Amino acid sequence: MNSHLIPHEVVDRMVDNATPIRAWREHLNLTQDDVAKRLGISQPAFAQQESVAKPRRATREKIAAAFGIHADQLEL
């Protein structure tokens, strides 16, 4: 499987106005708290990052690593 593909479910969530980070988190069945713990930050801090439509590259890279995906998959 190509590691840079974006699953249809993720695209569907984005069409329904989810940010790419939220769409991926929900696709991976993770809670905001799960991801925050992986990142070593608080849940409210992650919630703020998740709500940004175009996060900085460094932020995308950290979150992508927590998800086990490539940072480019958080861009559309």
CSV table of C-alpha atoms in Angstrom, one decimal:
chain,number,residue,atom,x,y,z
A,1,MET,CA,0.0,0.0,0.0
A,2,ASN,CA,1.3,3.5,-0.9
A,3,SER,CA,2.1,5.2,2.4
A,4,HIS,CA,1.0,8.6,1.1
A,5,LEU,CA,-2.6,7.6,0.2
A,6,ILE,CA,-5.5,9.1,2.1
A,7,PRO,CA,-8.3,6.7,2.9
A,8,HIS,CA,-11.8,7.5,1.5
A,9,GLU,CA,-13.2,7.7,5.1
A,10,VAL,CA,-10.7,10.5,5.9
A,11,VAL,CA,-11.7,12.4,2.7
A,12,ASP,CA,-15.4,12.0,3.5
A,13,ARG,CA,-14.9,13.5,7.0
A,14,MET,CA,-13.0,16.4,5.4
A,15,VAL,CA,-15.9,17.0,3.0
A,16,ASP,CA,-18.1,17.2,6.0
A,17,ASN,CA,-15.9,20.1,7.3
A,18,ALA,CA,-13.6,18.2,9.6
A,19,THR,CA,-10.0,19.4,9.6
A,20,PRO,CA,-7.5,16.9,8.3
A,21,ILE,CA,-6.1,16.3,11.8
A,22,ARG,CA,-9.6,15.6,13.2
A,23,ALA,CA,-10.5,13.4,10.2
A,24,TRP,CA,-7.4,11.3,10.6
A,25,ARG,CA,-7.9,11.1,14.4
A,26,GLU,CA,-11.4,9.8,14.1
A,27,HIS,CA,-10.4,7.4,11.3
A,28,LEU,CA,-7.8,5.9,13.6
A,29,ASN,CA,-10.4,5.7,16.5
A,30,LEU,CA,-8.3,7.9,18.7
A,31,THR,CA,-9.6,10.4,21.3
A,32,GLN,CA,-8.1,13.8,21.7
A,33,ASP,CA,-6.7,12.7,25.0
A,34,ASP,CA,-5.0,9.7,23.3
A,35,VAL,CA,-3.3,11.9,20.8
A,36,ALA,CA,-2.4,14.5,23.4
A,37,LYS,CA,-0.7,11.9,25.6
A,38,ARG,CA,1.3,10.7,22.5
A,39,LEU,CA,2.4,14.2,21.9
A,40,GLY,CA,3.1,15.0,25.6
A,41,ILE,CA,0.7,17.9,25.7
A,42,SER,CA,-2.7,18.6,27.4
A,43,GLN,CA,-6.0,17.6,25.7
A,44,PRO,CA,-7.0,21.3,25.4
A,45,ALA,CA,-3.7,22.1,23.7
A,46,PHE,CA,-4.3,19.3,21.2
A,47,ALA,CA,-7.9,20.4,20.7
A,48,GLN,CA,-6.6,23.8,19.7
A,49,GLN,CA,-4.1,22.3,17.3
A,50,GLU,CA,-6.8,20.0,15.8
A,51,SER,CA,-9.1,23.0,15.1
A,52,VAL,CA,-6.5,24.8,12.9
A,53,ALA,CA,-7.3,24.3,9.2
A,54,LYS,CA,-3.6,24.8,8.0
A,55,PRO,CA,-1.3,24.1,10.9
A,56,ARG,CA,2.5,24.8,10.7
A,57,ARG,CA,4.7,22.2,9.1
A,58,ALA,CA,6.4,21.3,12.4
A,59,THR,CA,3.0,20.8,14.0
A,60,ARG,CA,1.8,18.5,11.1
A,61,GLU,CA,5.0,16.5,11.4
A,62,LYS,CA,4.6,15.9,15.1
A,63,ILE,CA,1.0,14.9,14.8
A,64,ALA,CA,1.6,12.7,11.8
A,65,ALA,CA,4.3,10.9,13.8
A,66,ALA,CA,1.8,10.4,16.6
A,67,PHE,CA,-0.7,9.0,14.0
A,68,GLY,CA,1.9,6.8,12.3
A,69,ILE,CA,1.4,8.6,8.9
A,70,HIS,CA,3.4,10.9,6.7
A,71,ALA,CA,3.0,14.7,7.3
A,72,ASP,CA,1.9,15.2,3.7
A,73,GLN,CA,-1.2,13.1,4.4
A,74,LEU,CA,-2.4,15.9,6.7
A,75,GLU,CA,-2.4,18.4,3.7
A,76,LEU,CA,-5.2,18.7,1.2
